[in-house]
Amino acid sequence: PDVWREEEENPEFIPDDSLFVEWKGKAMSEDLRIKTGRWNIAGKPIVFLIDFTPYFGQQNEIFARFWETYRLDSITGQWDYIEPALFGYAAAKTIESFTSFYQEHHNIIAQFHEWMTGTGVLYLEHNVPWIATAFTTHATVLGRSIAGNNRPLYGNMKEYNPGQIAREFNVTAKQSLEKLTAAEADVFTTVSGITSKECSHFLGKDVDIVTPNGFEDSFVPDESHFAEKRNTARQKLKAVAEAVLGYRLSDETVFIANSGRYEFRNKGLDIFIDALGRLSKNEKLKKECVAFIMMPAYHKGPRQDLMEILYNDSEGHEGDRYLTHYLHYPSTDPVIQRISANQLDNTQESQVKIIFAPSYLNGNDGIFNLSYYDLLIGFDLSAFPSYYEPWGYTPLESLMFSIPTITTSLSGFGLWVREYFKDPGNGIAVIERTDNNEDQVVSDIMEFMRMFINLSDDGIKKARLKAHEISRIAMWDTLVKYYFSAYEKALLKSSERREEPREFARFVEEPGLVVRKPHQLPVWKDIYVQSDVPQKLSALKDLANNLWWSWNSDAESIFRRMDPSLWEEIRHNPKILLEKIDYKRLLVLEDDDDFVRDLRKADRAFRDYMNRPDDDQTPSAAYFSMEFGIHPSLKIYSGGLGILAGDYLKEASDSNLKIIGVGFLYRYGYFRQKLGPKGEQLTIYEAEDFSNLPIRPVKDKDGNHLRVGVVWPGRTVMI
């Protein structure tokens, strides 16, 4: 997906506009927005970046067609379903366009990974029969949900009803897409034997072949630079640890790594911390060790005191002995709570220390300022005691860097090592783990850590050599054969379908100049039709265009009296009221002396309110909030906090204070909720008609709409 919106260039993408020039012209005529270039990795493969945002406005029609064709149940899907599903659809449209243009290629396979791209498989199967489709799942929606919610997954798997569990965890849409994609793809694969069991039960489809995840070691430094890179990383780990802890560490300190996505139980963080807690009480430990948990969490930037210590030789320390970055809610963070429960106090006397780095390690986090791989190379041992791990890249990455590692029998990679590497020595420990043997797992991990920390230099060297040797069984040149077998199956299954004739879409014309005449360019203009009111009632328009009326009972009663039934029907919106009210009713009100008198009274109060002199001594304030609850007709709030923010603005306005609220005017506002036929919660999004709101655009000095860039992860949204 083309989601990069930063000012600097995308470091992962090398643009190349010379690729497929003729086809891109055709694709543009089909409303496909595509960038061509190369992925900035070893081999520099060709890549298309697809802007799928144009389909946002068509989501209802797109999902309706998938329902009609496949019975894809998207109705409960939230944005974490809608966005990837639309990308999968856009990817399939791009593949369709490309293969229609370049028809000389007949054996075409489209490989899709994870349920998030499943709509691509469904679209191609129905609309582009000349393409064979392959679908690989790296987990299952229900398996991850069950495990992540502290339910036993493996021993009781057959007892779970997939439909019921999907509704319980509100993942019906994701489950529906995953199940349909597995059923419709020409070949269905997954990454490990343990996950294939999930697929059989939860998706009702056995995998055609297991395709384990391979790895390229192009990111591992060669022998001539390895020692230098490792030394740099170790020095950084030691410096950061000393800055966090507030005291010096021995050069013999053993550094232990844990990393991945922040899934507390699934990734075995509870087990990892408990094992360290038990290790800290072991009197047979000969060296001190520092464990780093490197998992992105809800943080608010690098600690300023650590930055000063690390980069300005300061000695100031704020007192926290665990965190490298500020957490928003440290007291309720599961990692911090578990550390406290295990009494890991990080004192100088303790042989076992633990540090939590809750930031992405992209080389610019403010503390380490090294990428993950550049830091990983400096560790001595890693541990990933996962409960739910369909494959397990993190232990494999460690082995690639000659770092011995710990994993479990519930990880796909751990089982792969057990089957294909019979003598792992101290290069890896595959700990037996079940649904309910946590205490034994903690003891086994603690014992392996203790043994490794106490190894002699020669023992550590042998363990590192063994770790690297084990990593060789998961290289892509060894494992790619499983994908080749899968693709053979896909081509065989789709062979008859792929022989069907298809429309030839490639038209190559002689270069020439085409002059487009002015009348060939349609010019579309917005036309606004506005109703009018009698002169004696003209004050109604001024009142309707300022939300002051919404907290002034006299002004509100004016609009209500105009047409009580219509007022309720339009949900108390005076702008719509003036558009919809019968003109004959306005003529009656014009002759109603009481109504005209009350209108003039409200109008005078409003003008006196607006014409109050400003206090030049009062400072101006900007109030930033995601919500402002001023009136239900302005759908930019969801609940109590929004109402509170709106009340602040109203009180500031009544007090004649110079305060400006800054927020977002959402096209779809906040959703309404209702219950579905099975009791499930449904969200209803209704598009906001801005012409019916008391708003006006902010313009620059040239009269153009002012545009402001708001930075989001991976993109900048222009507003």
CSV table of C-alpha atoms in Angstrom, one decimal, residues 63-75 122 172-173 175-177 179-181:
chain,number,residue,atom,x,y,z
A,63,PHE,CA,-18.7,-5.2,0.3
A,64,ALA,CA,-22.2,-5.5,-1.1
A,65,ARG,CA,-20.9,-7.3,-4.2
A,66,PHE,CA,-18.7,-9.6,-2.1
A,67,TRP,CA,-21.8,-10.5,0.0
A,68,GLU,CA,-23.8,-11.2,-3.2
A,69,THR,CA,-21.1,-13.3,-4.7
A,70,TYR,CA,-19.6,-15.1,-1.7
A,71,ARG,CA,-21.7,-14.2,1.3
A,72,LEU,CA,-18.8,-12.3,2.9
A,73,ASP,CA,-20.1,-11.0,6.2
A,74,SER,CA,-18.6,-7.5,6.4
A,75,ILE,CA,-21.4,-5.8,8.2
A,122,LEU,CA,-12.1,-13.5,-3.9
A,172,THR,CA,-17.0,-12.1,12.7
A,173,ALA,CA,-16.0,-10.1,9.6
A,175,GLN,CA,-13.2,-14.7,10.4
A,176,SER,CA,-15.6,-14.7,7.5
A,177,LEU,CA,-13.0,-13.3,5.1
A,179,LYS,CA,-12.6,-18.7,6.0
A,180,LEU,CA,-13.8,-17.8,2.5
A,181,THR,CA,-10.4,-17.0,1.2
